[in-house]
Amino acid sequence: MIVDEPAAEAHLAAVLERPRAEVAAALRELSAEYTAQGRGFDLRQVAGGWRFYSRAACAPAVDRFVLDGQQARLTQAALETLAVVAYRQPVSRSRVSAVRGVNCDGVMRTLVQRGLAEEAGSEPETGAILYRTTNYFLERMGLRGLDELPELAPFLPEVDDVEAESLEGTMIAEAVAAAAAQAADGSGEAGRAAPDR
């Protein structure tokens, strides 16, 4: 209860002077016992260690007590940036910006300040700083490791939808180009030269 990050089984075993397997079994047993008894807290394995959490059913009361109505939620931009870092790590800020389509420098600084992302070296070709998620990220998400991130496939658009959007974008670009040519020409002939689709 006093640690500020998940306690590793090996560390607990060393402190208790017991075999790691025995400590691991005891932790799992305690976790199952707390769940069976419906306790207000839960013992979970996250980010390579074990930590106590408020049970989900008690979370609203704990939030009111601890936060007193104040919450520091991540913005949509921060969530999107964090998702790109989580799935593409290690990744540079410019790559994250390219995936999102907007500059993410400020958002990335916020994620680093909050301890959700950290520097992970530099890219050999460009020298750009690479970023990855932290153990604190895993802990806040309730994950044991990155392999527990949900699959992206169910959230991706179908190929036909992407192709339709691409075709629509091409048609819009061609129409804008034709209108611009017509305005520059002043004759009205450019509009008739635009291809039909």
PDB file of C-alpha atoms in Angstrom:
ATOM      1  CA  MET A   1       0.000   0.000   0.000  1.00  0.00           C
ATOM      2  CA  ILE A   2       2.948   2.343   0.434  1.00  0.00           C
ATOM      3  CA  VAL A   3       4.650   1.913  -2.940  1.00  0.00           C
ATOM      4  CA  ASP A   4       4.211   4.546  -5.654  1.00  0.00           C
ATOM      5  CA  GLU A   5       4.573   2.049  -8.506  1.00  0.00           C
ATOM      6  CA  PRO A   6       3.656  -1.622  -8.914  1.00  0.00           C
ATOM      7  CA  ALA A   7       5.732  -3.950  -6.722  1.00  0.00           C
ATOM      8  CA  ALA A   8       7.575  -6.650  -8.671  1.00  0.00           C
ATOM      9  CA  GLU A   9       7.233 -10.257  -7.508  1.00  0.00           C
ATOM     10  CA  ALA A  10      11.029 -10.650  -7.417  1.00  0.00           C
ATOM     11  CA  HIS A  11      11.413  -7.601  -5.174  1.00  0.00           C
ATOM     12  CA  LEU A  12       8.653  -8.744  -2.811  1.00  0.00           C
ATOM     13  CA  ALA A  13      10.221 -12.209  -2.657  1.00  0.00           C
ATOM     14  CA  ALA A  14      13.614 -10.720  -1.801  1.00  0.00           C
ATOM     15  CA  VAL A  15      12.157  -8.479   0.933  1.00  0.00           C
ATOM     16  CA  LEU A  16      10.110 -11.341   2.419  1.00  0.00           C
ATOM     17  CA  GLU A  17      12.962 -13.826   1.965  1.00  0.00           C
ATOM     18  CA  ARG A  18      10.600 -16.317   0.340  1.00  0.00           C
ATOM     19  CA  PRO A  19      10.739 -18.091  -3.052  1.00  0.00           C
ATOM     20  CA  ARG A  20       9.347 -16.028  -5.916  1.00  0.00           C
ATOM     21  CA  ALA A  21       6.893 -18.776  -6.926  1.00  0.00           C
ATOM     22  CA  GLU A  22       5.456 -18.810  -3.397  1.00  0.00           C
ATOM     23  CA  VAL A  23       5.040 -15.012  -3.397  1.00  0.00           C
ATOM     24  CA  ALA A  24       3.447 -15.086  -6.865  1.00  0.00           C
ATOM     25  CA  ALA A  25       0.976 -17.779  -5.776  1.00  0.00           C
ATOM     26  CA  ALA A  26       0.110 -15.839  -2.597  1.00  0.00           C
ATOM     27  CA  LEU A  27      -0.519 -12.640  -4.605  1.00  0.00           C
ATOM     28  CA  ARG A  28      -2.843 -14.444  -7.015  1.00  0.00           C
ATOM     29  CA  GLU A  29      -4.643 -16.089  -4.105  1.00  0.00           C
ATOM     30  CA  LEU A  30      -5.101 -12.754  -2.316  1.00  0.00           C
ATOM     31  CA  SER A  31      -6.384 -11.141  -5.510  1.00  0.00           C
ATOM     32  CA  ALA A  32      -8.955 -13.921  -6.014  1.00  0.00           C
ATOM     33  CA  GLU A  33      -9.968 -13.780  -2.336  1.00  0.00           C
ATOM     34  CA  TYR A  34     -10.535  -9.991  -2.443  1.00  0.00           C
ATOM     35  CA  THR A  35     -12.678 -10.391  -5.566  1.00  0.00           C
ATOM     36  CA  ALA A  36     -14.707 -13.278  -4.089  1.00  0.00           C
ATOM     37  CA  GLN A  37     -15.353 -11.290  -0.908  1.00  0.00           C
ATOM     38  CA  GLY A  38     -16.417  -8.207  -2.881  1.00  0.00           C
ATOM     39  CA  ARG A  39     -13.901  -5.972  -1.118  1.00  0.00           C
ATOM     40  CA  GLY A  40     -13.750  -2.271  -2.011  1.00  0.00           C
ATOM     41  CA  PHE A  41     -10.216  -2.732  -3.250  1.00  0.00           C
ATOM     42  CA  ASP A  42      -8.570  -5.008  -5.759  1.00  0.00           C
ATOM     43  CA  LEU A  43      -5.037  -6.415  -6.033  1.00  0.00           C
ATOM     44  CA  ARG A  44      -4.005  -6.372  -9.699  1.00  0.00           C
ATOM     45  CA  GLN A  45      -0.965  -7.362 -11.704  1.00  0.00           C
ATOM     46  CA  VAL A  46      -0.020  -4.416 -13.929  1.00  0.00           C
ATOM     47  CA  ALA A  47       3.117  -3.007 -15.569  1.00  0.00           C
ATOM     48  CA  GLY A  48       5.319  -5.854 -14.359  1.00  0.00           C
ATOM     49  CA  GLY A  49       4.228  -5.761 -10.717  1.00  0.00           C
ATOM     50  CA  TRP A  50       1.316  -5.816  -8.260  1.00  0.00           C
ATOM     51  CA  ARG A  51      -0.678  -2.886  -6.926  1.00  0.00           C
ATOM     52  CA  PHE A  52      -3.853  -2.153  -4.983  1.00  0.00           C
ATOM     53  CA  TYR A  53      -6.707  -0.404  -6.819  1.00  0.00           C
ATOM     54  CA  SER A  54     -10.161   0.743  -5.863  1.00  0.00           C
ATOM     55  CA  ARG A  55     -12.766  -1.711  -7.121  1.00  0.00           C
ATOM     56  CA  ALA A  56     -14.677  -0.295 -10.100  1.00  0.00           C
ATOM     57  CA  ALA A  57     -17.961  -0.263  -8.164  1.00  0.00           C
ATOM     58  CA  CYS A  58     -16.356   1.991  -5.519  1.00  0.00           C
ATOM     59  CA  ALA A  59     -14.513   4.283  -7.932  1.00  0.00           C
ATOM     60  CA  PRO A  60     -17.135   7.093  -7.986  1.00  0.00           C
ATOM     61  CA  ALA A  61     -17.011   7.448  -4.174  1.00  0.00           C
ATOM     62  CA  VAL A  62     -13.198   7.347  -4.161  1.00  0.00           C
ATOM     63  CA  ASP A  63     -13.074   9.947  -6.960  1.00  0.00           C
ATOM     64  CA  ARG A  64     -15.350  12.281  -4.984  1.00  0.00           C
ATOM     65  CA  PHE A  65     -13.232  11.820  -1.863  1.00  0.00           C
ATOM     66  CA  VAL A  66      -9.821  12.224  -3.508  1.00  0.00           C
ATOM     67  CA  LEU A  67     -10.544  14.645  -6.321  1.00  0.00           C
ATOM     68  CA  ASP A  68     -13.309  16.685  -4.705  1.00  0.00           C
ATOM     69  CA  GLY A  69     -14.811  17.294  -8.145  1.00  0.00           C
ATOM     70  CA  GLN A  70     -11.492  18.167  -9.821  1.00  0.00           C
ATOM     71  CA  GLN A  71     -10.353  15.985 -12.679  1.00  0.00           C
ATOM     72  CA  ALA A  72      -7.385  16.300 -14.997  1.00  0.00           C
ATOM     73  CA  ARG A  73      -8.576  14.365 -18.013  1.00  0.00           C
ATOM     74  CA  LEU A  74      -6.598  14.147 -21.217  1.00  0.00           C
ATOM     75  CA  THR A  75      -7.881  16.123 -24.187  1.00  0.00           C
ATOM     76  CA  GLN A  76      -8.962  14.343 -27.366  1.00  0.00           C
ATOM     77  CA  ALA A  77      -5.701  15.486 -29.005  1.00  0.00           C
ATOM     78  CA  ALA A  78      -3.668  14.029 -26.133  1.00  0.00           C
ATOM     79  CA  LEU A  79      -5.553  10.725 -26.288  1.00  0.00           C
ATOM     80  CA  GLU A  80      -5.009  10.471 -30.054  1.00  0.00           C
ATOM     81  CA  THR A  81      -1.307  11.294 -29.700  1.00  0.00           C
ATOM     82  CA  LEU A  82      -0.905   8.796 -26.879  1.00  0.00           C
ATOM     83  CA  ALA A  83      -2.595   6.112 -28.992  1.00  0.00           C
ATOM     84  CA  VAL A  84      -0.189   6.733 -31.883  1.00  0.00           C
ATOM     85  CA  VAL A  85       2.796   6.520 -29.518  1.00  0.00           C
ATOM     86  CA  ALA A  86       1.449   3.340 -27.900  1.00  0.00           C
ATOM     87  CA  TYR A  87       0.897   1.502 -31.180  1.00  0.00           C
ATOM     88  CA  ARG A  88       3.888   2.812 -33.184  1.00  0.00           C
ATOM     89  CA  GLN A  89       6.583   3.099 -30.486  1.00  0.00           C
ATOM     90  CA  PRO A  90       9.334   4.051 -30.548  1.00  0.00           C
ATOM     91  CA  VAL A  91       8.197   6.947 -32.725  1.00  0.00           C
ATOM     92  CA  SER A  92       9.325  10.507 -33.421  1.00  0.00           C
ATOM     93  CA  ARG A  93       7.154  13.586 -32.915  1.00  0.00           C
ATOM     94  CA  SER A  94       7.220  14.291 -36.650  1.00  0.00           C
ATOM     95  CA  ARG A  95       5.912  10.775 -37.378  1.00  0.00           C
ATOM     96  CA  VAL A  96       3.131  11.202 -34.798  1.00  0.00           C
ATOM     97  CA  SER A  97       2.260  14.560 -36.396  1.00  0.00           C
ATOM     98  CA  ALA A  98       2.179  12.916 -39.827  1.00  0.00           C
ATOM     99  CA  VAL A  99      -0.174  10.173 -38.622  1.00  0.00           C
ATOM    100  CA  ARG A 100      -2.493  12.651 -36.860  1.00  0.00           C
ATOM    101  CA  GLY A 101      -2.278  15.292 -39.587  1.00  0.00           C
ATOM    102  CA  VAL A 102      -1.537  18.114 -37.112  1.00  0.00           C
ATOM    103  CA  ASN A 103       1.478  19.334 -35.133  1.00  0.00           C
ATOM    104  CA  CYS A 104       1.711  17.458 -31.840  1.00  0.00           C
ATOM    105  CA  ASP A 105       4.750  19.112 -30.185  1.00  0.00           C
ATOM    106  CA  GLY A 106       2.756  20.729 -27.355  1.00  0.00           C
ATOM    107  CA  VAL A 107       0.660  17.635 -26.754  1.00  0.00           C
ATOM    108  CA  MET A 108       3.777  15.453 -26.638  1.00  0.00           C
ATOM    109  CA  ARG A 109       5.328  17.757 -24.017  1.00  0.00           C
ATOM    110  CA  THR A 110       2.161  17.380 -21.927  1.00  0.00           C
ATOM    111  CA  LEU A 111       2.293  13.577 -22.164  1.00  0.00           C
ATOM    112  CA  VAL A 112       5.954  13.582 -21.103  1.00  0.00           C
ATOM    113  CA  GLN A 113       5.210  15.954 -18.197  1.00  0.00           C
ATOM    114  CA  ARG A 114       2.400  13.695 -17.015  1.00  0.00           C
ATOM    115  CA  GLY A 115       4.706  10.684 -17.142  1.00  0.00           C
ATOM    116  CA  LEU A 116       2.706   8.837 -19.810  1.00  0.00           C
ATOM    117  CA  ALA A 117       5.428   9.057 -22.491  1.00  0.00           C
ATOM    118  CA  GLU A 118       9.211   9.283 -22.339  1.00  0.00           C
ATOM    119  CA  GLU A 119      12.219   9.681 -24.604  1.00  0.00           C
ATOM    120  CA  ALA A 120      13.528   6.410 -26.017  1.00  0.00           C
ATOM    121  CA  GLY A 121      16.722   7.391 -27.808  1.00  0.00           C
ATOM    122  CA  SER A 122      17.052   8.908 -31.246  1.00  0.00           C
ATOM    123  CA  GLU A 123      16.465   7.858 -34.827  1.00  0.00           C
ATOM    124  CA  PRO A 124      19.809   6.913 -36.448  1.00  0.00           C
ATOM    125  CA  GLU A 125      18.974   8.412 -39.863  1.00  0.00           C
ATOM    126  CA  THR A 126      17.573  11.785 -38.761  1.00  0.00           C
ATOM    127  CA  GLY A 127      18.651  12.196 -35.151  1.00  0.00           C
ATOM    128  CA  ALA A 128      15.013  12.836 -34.184  1.00  0.00           C
ATOM    129  CA  ILE A 129      14.093  11.991 -30.591  1.00  0.00           C
ATOM    130  CA  LEU A 130      11.973   8.839 -30.304  1.00  0.00           C
ATOM    131  CA  TYR A 131       9.193   8.411 -27.756  1.00  0.00           C
ATOM    132  CA  ARG A 132       7.568   5.434 -26.082  1.00  0.00           C
ATOM    133  CA  THR A 133       4.956   4.892 -23.399  1.00  0.00           C
ATOM    134  CA  THR A 134       5.980   4.434 -19.763  1.00  0.00           C
ATOM    135  CA  ASN A 135       5.188   1.903 -17.069  1.00  0.00           C
ATOM    136  CA  TYR A 136       2.933   4.591 -15.584  1.00  0.00           C
ATOM    137  CA  PHE A 137       0.928   4.470 -18.837  1.00  0.00           C
ATOM    138  CA  LEU A 138       0.563   0.685 -18.474  1.00  0.00           C
ATOM    139  CA  GLU A 139      -0.444   1.119 -14.860  1.00  0.00           C
ATOM    140  CA  ARG A 140      -3.056   3.806 -15.625  1.00  0.00           C
ATOM    141  CA  MET A 141      -4.463   1.672 -18.454  1.00  0.00           C
ATOM    142  CA  GLY A 142      -4.515  -1.446 -16.264  1.00  0.00           C
ATOM    143  CA  LEU A 143      -2.251  -3.385 -18.627  1.00  0.00           C
ATOM    144  CA  ARG A 144       0.492  -5.873 -17.792  1.00  0.00           C
ATOM    145  CA  GLY A 145       2.322  -5.103 -21.015  1.00  0.00           C
ATOM    146  CA  LEU A 146       1.940  -3.608 -24.473  1.00  0.00           C
ATOM    147  CA  ASP A 147       0.842  -6.983 -25.819  1.00  0.00           C
ATOM    148  CA  GLU A 148      -2.478  -6.382 -24.003  1.00  0.00           C
ATOM    149  CA  LEU A 149      -3.299  -3.290 -26.088  1.00  0.00           C
ATOM    150  CA  PRO A 150      -6.537  -3.933 -28.001  1.00  0.00           C
ATOM    151  CA  GLU A 151      -6.288  -4.909 -31.651  1.00  0.00           C
ATOM    152  CA  LEU A 152      -6.680  -1.985 -34.052  1.00  0.00           C
ATOM    153  CA  ALA A 153      -8.425  -3.934 -36.817  1.00  0.00           C
ATOM    154  CA  PRO A 154     -12.002  -3.474 -35.495  1.00  0.00           C
ATOM    155  CA  PHE A 155     -11.489   0.311 -35.420  1.00  0.00           C
ATOM    156  CA  LEU A 156     -10.027   0.706 -38.916  1.00  0.00           C
ATOM    157  CA  PRO A 157     -12.256   1.670 -41.852  1.00  0.00           C
ATOM    158  CA  GLU A 158     -13.018  -0.856 -44.547  1.00  0.00           C
ATOM    159  CA  VAL A 159     -10.838  -0.715 -47.680  1.00  0.00           C
ATOM    160  CA  ASP A 160     -13.845   0.234 -49.834  1.00  0.00           C
ATOM    161  CA  ASP A 161     -14.584   3.214 -47.553  1.00  0.00           C
ATOM    162  CA  VAL A 162     -10.987   4.432 -47.757  1.00  0.00           C
ATOM    163  CA  GLU A 163     -10.978   4.080 -51.553  1.00  0.00           C
ATOM    164  CA  ALA A 164     -14.304   5.945 -51.794  1.00  0.00           C
ATOM    165  CA  GLU A 165     -12.958   8.781 -49.638  1.00  0.00           C
ATOM    166  CA  SER A 166      -9.790   8.876 -51.724  1.00  0.00           C
ATOM    167  CA  LEU A 167     -11.842   9.020 -54.940  1.00  0.00           C
ATOM    168  CA  GLU A 168     -14.075  11.713 -53.454  1.00  0.00           C
ATOM    169  CA  GLY A 169     -10.983  13.696 -52.423  1.00  0.00           C
ATOM    170  CA  THR A 170      -9.568  13.384 -55.943  1.00  0.00           C
ATOM    171  CA  MET A 171     -12.853  14.578 -57.461  1.00  0.00           C
ATOM    172  CA  ILE A 172     -12.975  17.547 -55.102  1.00  0.00           C
ATOM    173  CA  ALA A 173      -9.359  18.430 -55.886  1.00  0.00           C
ATOM    174  CA  GLU A 174     -10.076  18.232 -59.625  1.00  0.00           C
ATOM    175  CA  ALA A 175     -13.186  20.408 -59.238  1.00  0.00           C
ATOM    176  CA  VAL A 176     -11.238  23.004 -57.223  1.00  0.00           C
ATOM    177  CA  ALA A 177      -8.464  22.991 -59.832  1.00  0.00           C
ATOM    178  CA  ALA A 178     -11.013  23.426 -62.616  1.00  0.00           C
ATOM    179  CA  ALA A 179     -12.718  26.298 -60.790  1.00  0.00           C
ATOM    180  CA  ALA A 180      -9.366  27.965 -60.184  1.00  0.00           C
ATOM    181  CA  ALA A 181      -8.436  27.568 -63.853  1.00  0.00           C
ATOM    182  CA  GLN A 182     -11.822  28.996 -64.885  1.00  0.00           C
ATOM    183  CA  ALA A 183     -11.354  31.991 -62.589  1.00  0.00           C
ATOM    184  CA  ALA A 184      -7.835  32.574 -63.917  1.00  0.00           C
ATOM    185  CA  ASP A 185      -8.931  32.122 -67.552  1.00  0.00           C
ATOM    186  CA  GLY A 186     -12.120  34.127 -67.194  1.00  0.00           C
ATOM    187  CA  SER A 187     -13.592  32.396 -70.233  1.00  0.00           C
ATOM    188  CA  GLY A 188     -15.643  29.700 -68.542  1.00  0.00           C
ATOM    189  CA  GLU A 189     -14.096  27.011 -70.752  1.00  0.00           C
ATOM    190  CA  ALA A 190     -12.100  25.365 -67.941  1.00  0.00           C
ATOM    191  CA  GLY A 191     -15.232  24.069 -66.244  1.00  0.00           C
ATOM    192  CA  ARG A 192     -16.180  22.052 -69.301  1.00  0.00           C
ATOM    193  CA  ALA A 193     -12.711  20.491 -69.468  1.00  0.00           C
ATOM    194  CA  ALA A 194     -12.989  18.939 -65.993  1.00  0.00           C
ATOM    195  CA  PRO A 195     -13.222  15.144 -66.200  1.00  0.00           C
ATOM    196  CA  ASP A 196     -16.491  13.382 -65.407  1.00  0.00           C
ATOM    197  CA  ARG A 197     -16.502  10.712 -62.702  1.00  0.00           C
TER     198      ARG A 197
END
